[in-house]
Coordinates of C-alpha atoms in Angstrom, one line a residue:
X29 CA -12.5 10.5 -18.3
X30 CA -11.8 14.2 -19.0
X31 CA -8.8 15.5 -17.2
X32 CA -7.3 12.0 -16.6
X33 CA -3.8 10.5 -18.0
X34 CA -4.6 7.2 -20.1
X35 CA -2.2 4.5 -20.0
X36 CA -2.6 2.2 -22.5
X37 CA -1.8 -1.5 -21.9
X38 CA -2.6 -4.3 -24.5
X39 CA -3.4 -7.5 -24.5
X40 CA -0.9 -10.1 -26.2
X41 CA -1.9 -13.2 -26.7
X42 CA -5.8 -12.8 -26.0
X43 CA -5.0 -9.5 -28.4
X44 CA -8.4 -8.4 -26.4
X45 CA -8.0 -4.4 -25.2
X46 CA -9.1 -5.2 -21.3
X47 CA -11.2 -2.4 -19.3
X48 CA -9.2 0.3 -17.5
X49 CA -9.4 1.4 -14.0
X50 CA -8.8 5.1 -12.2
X51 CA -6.1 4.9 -10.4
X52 CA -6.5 7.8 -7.4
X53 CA -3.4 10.8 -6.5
X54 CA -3.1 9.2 -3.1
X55 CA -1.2 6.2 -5.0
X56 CA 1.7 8.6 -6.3
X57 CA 3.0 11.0 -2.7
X58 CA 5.5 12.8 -3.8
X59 CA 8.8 12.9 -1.2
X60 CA 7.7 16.0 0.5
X61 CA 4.1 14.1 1.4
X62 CA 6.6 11.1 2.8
X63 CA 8.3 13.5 4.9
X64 CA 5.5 15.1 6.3
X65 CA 3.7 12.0 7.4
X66 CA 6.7 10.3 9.2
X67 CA 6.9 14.3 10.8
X68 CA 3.0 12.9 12.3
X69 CA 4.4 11.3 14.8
X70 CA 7.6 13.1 15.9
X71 CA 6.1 15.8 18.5
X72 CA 7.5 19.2 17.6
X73 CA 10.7 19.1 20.2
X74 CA 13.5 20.5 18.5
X75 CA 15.7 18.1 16.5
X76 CA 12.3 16.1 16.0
X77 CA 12.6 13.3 18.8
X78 CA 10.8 12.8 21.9
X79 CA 6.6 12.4 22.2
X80 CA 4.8 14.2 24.7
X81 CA 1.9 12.5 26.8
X82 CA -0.7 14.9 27.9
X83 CA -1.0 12.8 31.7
X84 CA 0.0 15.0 34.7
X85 CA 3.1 13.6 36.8
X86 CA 3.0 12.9 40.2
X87 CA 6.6 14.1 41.6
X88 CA 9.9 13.7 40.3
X89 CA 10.1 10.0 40.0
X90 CA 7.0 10.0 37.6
X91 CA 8.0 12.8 35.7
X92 CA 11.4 10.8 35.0
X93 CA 9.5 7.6 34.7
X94 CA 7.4 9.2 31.7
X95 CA 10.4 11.0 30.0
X96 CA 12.1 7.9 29.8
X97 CA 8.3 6.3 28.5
X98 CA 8.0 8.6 25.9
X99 CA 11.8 8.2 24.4
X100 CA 11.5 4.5 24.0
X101 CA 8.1 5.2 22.4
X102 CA 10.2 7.4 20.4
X103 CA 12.6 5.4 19.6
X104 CA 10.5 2.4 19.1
X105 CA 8.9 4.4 16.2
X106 CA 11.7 5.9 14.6
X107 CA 13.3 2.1 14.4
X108 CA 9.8 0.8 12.4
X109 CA 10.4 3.9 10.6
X110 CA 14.2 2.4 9.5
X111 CA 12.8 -1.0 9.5
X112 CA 15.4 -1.6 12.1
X113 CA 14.2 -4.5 13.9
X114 CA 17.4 -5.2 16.4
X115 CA 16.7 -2.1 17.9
X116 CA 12.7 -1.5 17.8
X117 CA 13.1 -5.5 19.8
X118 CA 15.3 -3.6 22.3
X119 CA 13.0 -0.9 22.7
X120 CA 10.3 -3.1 23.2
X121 CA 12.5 -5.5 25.8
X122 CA 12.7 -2.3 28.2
X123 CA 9.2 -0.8 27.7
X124 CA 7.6 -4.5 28.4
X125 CA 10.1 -5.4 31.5
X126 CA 11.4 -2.2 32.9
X127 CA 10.5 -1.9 36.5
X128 CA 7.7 0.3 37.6
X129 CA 6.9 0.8 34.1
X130 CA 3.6 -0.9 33.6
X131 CA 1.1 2.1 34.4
X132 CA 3.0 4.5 32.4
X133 CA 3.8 2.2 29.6
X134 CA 0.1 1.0 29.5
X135 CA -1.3 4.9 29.4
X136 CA 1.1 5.9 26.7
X137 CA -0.2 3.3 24.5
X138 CA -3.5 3.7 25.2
X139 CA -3.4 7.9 24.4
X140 CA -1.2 7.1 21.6
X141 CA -3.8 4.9 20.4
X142 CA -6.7 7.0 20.7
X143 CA -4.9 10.1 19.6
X144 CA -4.0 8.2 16.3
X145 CA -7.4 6.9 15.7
X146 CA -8.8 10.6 16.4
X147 CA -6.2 11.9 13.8
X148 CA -6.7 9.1 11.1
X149 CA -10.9 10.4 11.2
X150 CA -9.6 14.1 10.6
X151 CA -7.1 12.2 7.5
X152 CA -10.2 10.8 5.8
X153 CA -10.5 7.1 7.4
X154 CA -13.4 5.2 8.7
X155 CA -13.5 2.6 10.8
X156 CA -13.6 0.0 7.7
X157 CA -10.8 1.7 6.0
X158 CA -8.6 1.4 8.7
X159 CA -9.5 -2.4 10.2
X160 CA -9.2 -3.4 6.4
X161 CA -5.8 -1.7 6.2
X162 CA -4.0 -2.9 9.2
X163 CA -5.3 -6.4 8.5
X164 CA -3.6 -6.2 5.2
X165 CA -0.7 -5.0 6.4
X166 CA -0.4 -6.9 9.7
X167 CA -1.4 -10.1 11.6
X168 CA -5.0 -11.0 13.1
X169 CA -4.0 -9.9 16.4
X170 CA -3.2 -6.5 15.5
X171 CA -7.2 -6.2 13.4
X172 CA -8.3 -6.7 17.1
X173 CA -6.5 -4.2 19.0
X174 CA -7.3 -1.3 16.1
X175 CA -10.5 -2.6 16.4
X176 CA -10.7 -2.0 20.2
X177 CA -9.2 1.2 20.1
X178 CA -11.7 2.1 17.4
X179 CA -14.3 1.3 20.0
X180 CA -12.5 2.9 23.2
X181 CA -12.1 6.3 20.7
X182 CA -16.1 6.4 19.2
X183 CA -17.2 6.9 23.3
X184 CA -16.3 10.7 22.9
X185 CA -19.5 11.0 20.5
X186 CA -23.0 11.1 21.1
X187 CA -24.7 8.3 18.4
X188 CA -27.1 11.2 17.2
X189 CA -23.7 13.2 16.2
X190 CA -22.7 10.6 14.2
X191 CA -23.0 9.5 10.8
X192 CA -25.5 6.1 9.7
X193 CA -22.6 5.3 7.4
X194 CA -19.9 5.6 10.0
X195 CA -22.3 3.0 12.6
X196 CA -22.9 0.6 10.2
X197 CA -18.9 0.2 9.6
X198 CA -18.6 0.0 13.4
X199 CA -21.4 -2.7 13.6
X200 CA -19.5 -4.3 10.7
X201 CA -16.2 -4.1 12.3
X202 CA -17.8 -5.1 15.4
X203 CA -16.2 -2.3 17.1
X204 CA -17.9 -2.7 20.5
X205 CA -16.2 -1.6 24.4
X206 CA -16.6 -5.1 26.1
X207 CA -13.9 -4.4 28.8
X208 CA -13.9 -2.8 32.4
X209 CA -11.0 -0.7 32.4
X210 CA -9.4 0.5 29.1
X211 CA -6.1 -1.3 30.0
X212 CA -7.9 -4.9 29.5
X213 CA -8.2 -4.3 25.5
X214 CA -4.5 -4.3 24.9
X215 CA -4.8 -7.6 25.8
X216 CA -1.5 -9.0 27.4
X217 CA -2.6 -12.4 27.6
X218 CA 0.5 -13.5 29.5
X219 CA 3.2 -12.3 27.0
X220 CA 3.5 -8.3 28.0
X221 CA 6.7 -8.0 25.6
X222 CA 4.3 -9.3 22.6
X223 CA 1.9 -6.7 23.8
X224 CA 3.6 -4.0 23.6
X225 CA 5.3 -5.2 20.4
X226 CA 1.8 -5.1 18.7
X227 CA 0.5 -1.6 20.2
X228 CA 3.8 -0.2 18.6
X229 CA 3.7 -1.6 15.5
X230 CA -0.5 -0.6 14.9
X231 CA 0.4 3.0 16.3
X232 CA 3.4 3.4 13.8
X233 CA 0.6 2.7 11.2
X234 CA -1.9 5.0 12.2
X235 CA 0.5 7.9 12.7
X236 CA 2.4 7.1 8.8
X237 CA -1.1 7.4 7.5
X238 CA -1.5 9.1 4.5
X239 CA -4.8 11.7 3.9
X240 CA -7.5 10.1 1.8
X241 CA -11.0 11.7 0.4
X242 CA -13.2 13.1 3.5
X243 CA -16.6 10.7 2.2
X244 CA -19.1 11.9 5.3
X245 CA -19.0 14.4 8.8
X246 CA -16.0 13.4 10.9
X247 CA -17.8 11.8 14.2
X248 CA -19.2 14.6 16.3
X249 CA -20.5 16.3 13.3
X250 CA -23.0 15.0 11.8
X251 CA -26.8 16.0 12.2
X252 CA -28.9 13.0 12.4
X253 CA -32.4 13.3 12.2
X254 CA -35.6 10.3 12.1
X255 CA -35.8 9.5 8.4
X256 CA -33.1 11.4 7.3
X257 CA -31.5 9.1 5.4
X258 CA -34.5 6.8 5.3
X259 CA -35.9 7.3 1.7
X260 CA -32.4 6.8 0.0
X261 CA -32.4 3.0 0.3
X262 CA -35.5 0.8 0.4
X263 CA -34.2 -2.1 2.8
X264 CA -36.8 -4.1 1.9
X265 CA -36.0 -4.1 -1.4
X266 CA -32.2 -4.8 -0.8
X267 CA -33.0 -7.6 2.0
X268 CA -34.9 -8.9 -1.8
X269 CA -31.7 -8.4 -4.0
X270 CA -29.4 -10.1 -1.3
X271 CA -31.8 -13.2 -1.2
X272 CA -32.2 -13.3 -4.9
X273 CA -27.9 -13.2 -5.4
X274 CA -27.5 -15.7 -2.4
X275 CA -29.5 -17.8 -4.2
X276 CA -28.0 -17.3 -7.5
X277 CA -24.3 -18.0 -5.5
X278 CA -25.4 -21.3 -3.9
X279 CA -27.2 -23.3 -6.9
X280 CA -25.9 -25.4 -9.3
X281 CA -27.8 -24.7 -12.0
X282 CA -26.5 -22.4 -14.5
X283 CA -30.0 -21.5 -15.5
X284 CA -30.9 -20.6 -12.2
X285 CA -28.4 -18.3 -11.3
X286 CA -29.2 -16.6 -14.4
X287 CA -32.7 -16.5 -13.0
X288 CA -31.9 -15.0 -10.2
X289 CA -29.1 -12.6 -10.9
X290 CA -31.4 -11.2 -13.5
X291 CA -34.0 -11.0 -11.3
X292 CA -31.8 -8.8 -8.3
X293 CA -30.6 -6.6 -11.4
X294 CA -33.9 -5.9 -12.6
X295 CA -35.0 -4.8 -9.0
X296 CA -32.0 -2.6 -8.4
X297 CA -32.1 -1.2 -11.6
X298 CA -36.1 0.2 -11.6
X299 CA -34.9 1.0 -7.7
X300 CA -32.7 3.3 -9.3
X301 CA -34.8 4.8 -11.7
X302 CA -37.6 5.0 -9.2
X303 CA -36.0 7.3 -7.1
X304 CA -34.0 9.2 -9.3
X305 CA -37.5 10.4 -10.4
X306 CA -39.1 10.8 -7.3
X307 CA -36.3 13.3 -6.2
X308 CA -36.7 15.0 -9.0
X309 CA -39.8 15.8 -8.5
X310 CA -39.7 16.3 -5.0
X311 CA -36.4 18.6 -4.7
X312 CA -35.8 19.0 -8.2
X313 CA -32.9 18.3 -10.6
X314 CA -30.6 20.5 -8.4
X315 CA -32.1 19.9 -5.0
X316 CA -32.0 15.9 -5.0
X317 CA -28.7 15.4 -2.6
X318 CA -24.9 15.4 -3.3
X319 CA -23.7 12.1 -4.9
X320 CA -22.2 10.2 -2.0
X321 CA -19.2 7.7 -1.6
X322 CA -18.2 4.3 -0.1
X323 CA -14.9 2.3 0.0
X324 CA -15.0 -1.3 -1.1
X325 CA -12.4 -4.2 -0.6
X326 CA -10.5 -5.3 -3.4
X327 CA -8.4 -8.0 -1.9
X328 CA -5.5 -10.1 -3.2
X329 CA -5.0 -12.4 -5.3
X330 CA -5.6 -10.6 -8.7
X331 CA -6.4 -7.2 -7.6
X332 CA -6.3 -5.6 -10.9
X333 CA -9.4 -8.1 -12.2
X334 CA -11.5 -6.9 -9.5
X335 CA -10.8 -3.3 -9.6
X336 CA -11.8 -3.7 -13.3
X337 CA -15.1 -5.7 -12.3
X338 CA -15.6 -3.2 -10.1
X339 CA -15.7 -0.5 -12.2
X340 CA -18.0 -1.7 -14.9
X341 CA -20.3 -2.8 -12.0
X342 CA -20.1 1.0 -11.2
X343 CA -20.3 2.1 -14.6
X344 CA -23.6 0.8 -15.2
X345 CA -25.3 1.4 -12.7
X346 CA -24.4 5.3 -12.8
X347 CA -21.2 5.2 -10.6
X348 CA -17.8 6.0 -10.8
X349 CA -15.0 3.9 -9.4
X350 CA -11.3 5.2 -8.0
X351 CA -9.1 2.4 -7.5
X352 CA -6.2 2.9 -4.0
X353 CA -4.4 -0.4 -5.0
X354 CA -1.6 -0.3 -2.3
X355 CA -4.6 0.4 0.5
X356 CA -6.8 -2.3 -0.9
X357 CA -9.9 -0.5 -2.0
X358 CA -11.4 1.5 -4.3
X359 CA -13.5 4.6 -3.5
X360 CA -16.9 4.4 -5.4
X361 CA -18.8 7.5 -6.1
X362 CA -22.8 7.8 -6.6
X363 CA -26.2 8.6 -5.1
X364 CA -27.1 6.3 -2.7
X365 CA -29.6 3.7 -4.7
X366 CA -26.4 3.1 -6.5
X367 CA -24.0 2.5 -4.5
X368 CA -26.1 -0.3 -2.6
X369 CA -26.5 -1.9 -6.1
X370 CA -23.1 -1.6 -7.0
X371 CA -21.9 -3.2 -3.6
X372 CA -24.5 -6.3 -3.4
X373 CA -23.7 -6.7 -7.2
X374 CA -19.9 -6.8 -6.6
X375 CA -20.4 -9.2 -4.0
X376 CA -22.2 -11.8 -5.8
X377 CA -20.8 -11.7 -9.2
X378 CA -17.6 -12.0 -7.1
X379 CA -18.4 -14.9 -5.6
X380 CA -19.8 -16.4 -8.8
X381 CA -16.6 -15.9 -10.7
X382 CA -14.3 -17.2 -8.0
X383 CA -16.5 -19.9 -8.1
X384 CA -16.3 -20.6 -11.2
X385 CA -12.4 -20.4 -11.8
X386 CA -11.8 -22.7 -9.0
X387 CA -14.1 -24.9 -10.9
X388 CA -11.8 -24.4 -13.5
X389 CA -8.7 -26.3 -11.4
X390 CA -5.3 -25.2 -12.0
X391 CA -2.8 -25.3 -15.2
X392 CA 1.0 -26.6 -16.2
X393 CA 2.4 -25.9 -19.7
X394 CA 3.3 -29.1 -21.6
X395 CA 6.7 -29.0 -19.5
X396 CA 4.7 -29.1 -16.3
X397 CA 5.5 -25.9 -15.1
X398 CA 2.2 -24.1 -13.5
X399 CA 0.4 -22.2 -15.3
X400 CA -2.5 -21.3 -12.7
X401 CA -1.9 -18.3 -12.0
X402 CA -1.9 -16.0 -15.9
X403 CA -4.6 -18.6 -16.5
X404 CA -6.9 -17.0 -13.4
X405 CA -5.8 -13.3 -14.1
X406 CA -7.0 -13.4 -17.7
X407 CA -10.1 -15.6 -16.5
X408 CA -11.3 -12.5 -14.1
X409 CA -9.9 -10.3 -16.8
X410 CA -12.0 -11.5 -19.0
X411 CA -15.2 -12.2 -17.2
X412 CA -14.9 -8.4 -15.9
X413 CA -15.3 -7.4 -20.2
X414 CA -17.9 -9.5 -20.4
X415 CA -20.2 -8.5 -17.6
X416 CA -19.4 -5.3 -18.6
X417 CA -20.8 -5.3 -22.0
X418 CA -23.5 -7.2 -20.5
X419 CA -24.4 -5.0 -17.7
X420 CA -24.3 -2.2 -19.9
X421 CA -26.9 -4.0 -22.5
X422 CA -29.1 -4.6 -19.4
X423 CA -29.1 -0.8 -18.2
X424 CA -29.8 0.4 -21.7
X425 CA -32.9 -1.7 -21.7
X426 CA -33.9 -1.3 -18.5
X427 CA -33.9 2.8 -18.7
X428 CA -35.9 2.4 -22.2
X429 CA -38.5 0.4 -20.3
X430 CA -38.8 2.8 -17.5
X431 CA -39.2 5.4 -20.0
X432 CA -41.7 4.2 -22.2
X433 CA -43.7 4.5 -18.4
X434 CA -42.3 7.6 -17.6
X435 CA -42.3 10.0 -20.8
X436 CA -39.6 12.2 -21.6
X437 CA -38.9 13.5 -17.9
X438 CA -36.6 10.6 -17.1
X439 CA -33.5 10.8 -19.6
X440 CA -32.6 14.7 -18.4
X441 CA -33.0 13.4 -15.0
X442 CA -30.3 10.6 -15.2
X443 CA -28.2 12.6 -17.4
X444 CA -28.1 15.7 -14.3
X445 CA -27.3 13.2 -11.8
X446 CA -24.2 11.6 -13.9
X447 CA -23.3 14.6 -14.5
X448 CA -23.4 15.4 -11.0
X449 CA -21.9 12.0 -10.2
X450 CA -18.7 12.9 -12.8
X451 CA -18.3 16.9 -10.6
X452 CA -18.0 15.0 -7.4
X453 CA -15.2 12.5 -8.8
X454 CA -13.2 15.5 -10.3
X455 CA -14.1 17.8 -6.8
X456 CA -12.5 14.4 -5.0
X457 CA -9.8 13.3 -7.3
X458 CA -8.4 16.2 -9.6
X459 CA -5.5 14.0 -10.8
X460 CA -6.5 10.7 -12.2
X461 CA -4.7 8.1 -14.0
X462 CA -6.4 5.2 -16.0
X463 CA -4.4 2.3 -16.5
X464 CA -4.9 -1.2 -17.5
X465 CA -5.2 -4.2 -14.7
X466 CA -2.4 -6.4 -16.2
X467 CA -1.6 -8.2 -19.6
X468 CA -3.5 -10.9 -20.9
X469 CA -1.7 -13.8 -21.1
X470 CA -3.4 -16.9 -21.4
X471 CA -5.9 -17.7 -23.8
X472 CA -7.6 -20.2 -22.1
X473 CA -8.1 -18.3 -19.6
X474 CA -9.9 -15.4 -21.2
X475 CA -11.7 -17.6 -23.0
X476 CA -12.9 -19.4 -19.8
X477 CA -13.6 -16.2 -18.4
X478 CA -15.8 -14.8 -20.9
X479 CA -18.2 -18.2 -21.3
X480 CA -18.6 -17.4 -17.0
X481 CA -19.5 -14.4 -17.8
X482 CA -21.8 -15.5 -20.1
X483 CA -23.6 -18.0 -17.9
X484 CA -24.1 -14.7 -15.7
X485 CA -26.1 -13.1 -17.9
X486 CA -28.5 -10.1 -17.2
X487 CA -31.3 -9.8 -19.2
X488 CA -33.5 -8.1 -17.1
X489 CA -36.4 -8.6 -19.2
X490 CA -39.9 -9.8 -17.9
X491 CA -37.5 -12.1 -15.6
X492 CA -39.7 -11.1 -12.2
X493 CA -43.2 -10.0 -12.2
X494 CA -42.7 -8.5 -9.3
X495 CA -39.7 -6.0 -10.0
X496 CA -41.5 -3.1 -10.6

């Protein structure tokens, strides 16, 4: 990619070059960018201390009661912040069991919440990014309470002020208010100390946030009108290509699941091509919409596999791919058509190759020590190369098909829009870095990985009748 450092990293063993993935700025914050998000959450008093809580006091004793609130929430923070946990406990013991302290302690948490939810919008998050995150970084009980205050936070915005992208993730989530009073979602459950323990710890995350890509209007903004969005994405057609790649996951038959994982490529693929035309000659080459983007999981184990699956999945179908490895995501970048494909596709073929590696069983050496895990990273290393090649042998025939119907027009219209596609990644991420996803160490492995790629082929030709 122009403008981007290449990092070469071979193969030994395998002596295969794997595919590399873009790696995005956010990965590499310099110290400054670490000192001015730990300064997020230290409220302007001199010498950096103290939050303030924007609540009015009711006579002295409140007023004292809420200074001594806000510098244990202080304090609290700046001892996650040291990864002292003798004294955040402390912090927590008083908070949780001082006397009188419940209403105060309760409405500091809950503005601290909201205000750090409200800030990581105006950072870049959504709703997904940040449930994803916290779950990654923290336990189940702390998904929930993000994922409440998520909720409590979205009732500032009118639905028609907000964006269909940003309502899907909170029906994903499942980010709905299904409590009385707001106090009942920080959930105390009989253990207030534990309570307040968890609120900390998810609002030191939120406020030691770093700033990602802004992807769509912050809530509030956006202008949502009947059928706006409407023509972008045929759901009927993408209700067809998830039942096609569910089927294609939950046979047995290799020859079906090439069936139907052909048959979902070859409907994405025209889907593409359909409307690529059609807002060409609707809007014209310059008028057809801004490439958007969407954040996708890429979970653990063997991160750097699926990043690299990821991005040929992205590649072929007219995408671009930005890997955050240390948030658990990657940021791909497209018009919409193809960044439905690219999602559903990801999915399934996913599932198919963890599927098929577990099928595989594990591995020792001939001294019995295991040898599972090199084994499984060059099997998904592998099986990302091969779908790539493969996917890319399926696009090439699948735009010379659509051609042959359409005449010249369609080859400068795909060209413009990667073009356009390739602007918006360099707008978004100036400063890329493409690196390889881990040596290649195991020959059976990438051997095995290559014949499961194989049994996913996509030949989209004359698979369906109906795909057109």
């Amino acid at each position: 990619m122009a403008g981007a450092d290449r990092i070469a990293r071979t193969t030994d063993r395998a002596a295969v070059d794997a595919p590399g993935v873009r790696i995005g700025e956010g990965e590499r914050m310099s110290g400054a960018e670490r000192e001015g998000t730990r300064r997020r959450w230290s409220l302007g008093r001199p010498g950096g201390a103290a939050w303030s809580f924007p609540w009015s006091s009711s006579g002295s004793s409140g007023q004292a009661a809420e200074e001594l609130v806000a510098g244990l929430l202080s304090a609290a923070l700046e001892a996650r912040r040291r990864r002292d946990e003798t004294e955040f406990r402390r912090c927590v013991k008083v908070l949780a069991q001082g006397q009188g302290l419940r209403q105060v302690v309760d409405r500091a948490l809950l503005d601290a919440l909201n205000r750090h939810v409200t800030l990581a919008w105006h950072g870049g998050w959504q709703p997904a990014d940040v449930v994803r995150l916290v779950g990654r970084r923290l336990e189940a009980r702390h998904v929930r309470l993000v994922t409440d205050a998520v909720a409590a936070e979205m009732r500032a915005y009118a639905a028609a002020t907000v964006d269909d992208r940003w309502l899907d993730q909170l029906d994903a989530i499942g980010a709905t208010v299904w409590w009385g009073r707001d106090e009942e979602y920080l959930r105390e459950d009989g253990d207030r100390t534990v309570m307040v323990a968890c609120a900390l710890r998810v609002i030191h995350l939120l406020a030691t946030l770093p700033p990602l890509e802004r992807l769509c209007p912050l809530p509030g903004a956006a202008r949502r009108t009947p059928g706006s969005r409407g023509g972008a994405v045929d759901q009927r057609m993408l209700a067809r290509v998830r039942a096609l790649l569910a089927k294609a996951e939950s046979t047995e038959f290799e020859a079906e699941a090439e069936t139907f994982t052909a048959a979902a490529q070859a409907l994405m693929a025209r889907h593409s091509i359909d409307a690529a035309l059609l807002a060409s000659r609707t809007a014209g080459p310059e008028g057809a919409g801004r490439p958007e983007g969407r954040r996708l999981g890429v979970d653990a184990p063997y991160e750097g596999p699926k990043a690299m699956l990821l991005d040929v999945i992205a590649s072929a179908n007219h995408c671009r791919s930005v890997w955050s490895r240390h948030f658990g995501f990657a940021t791909v970048l497209g018009f919409p058509a193809d960044l439905a494909a690219v999602e559903v596709l990801f999915t399934s073929l996913l599932v198919q190759a963890t599927t098929a590696m577990r099928l595989a069983g594990s591995r020792r050496d001939g001294s019995g020590r295991s040898r599972t895990r090199s084994f499984r990273q060059s099997f998904l290393a592998a099986y990302a190369q091969r779908i790539g090649e493969r996917l890319r042998e399926a696009a090439g025939e699948a735009v010379r098909e659509a051609a042959a119907d359409a005449g010249r027009d369609l080859l400068p219209v795909l060209a413009a829009r990667e073009q356009a596609v390739e602007a918006r990644v360099e707008e978004l991420f100036p400063t890329l870095t493409l690196v390889g996803a881990g040596a290649v160490s195991n020959r059976e492995g990438w051997i095995s990985g290559r014949a499961a790629a194989d049994r996913a082929v996509l030949d989209v030709r004359g698979k369906i009748a109906g795909g057109r």
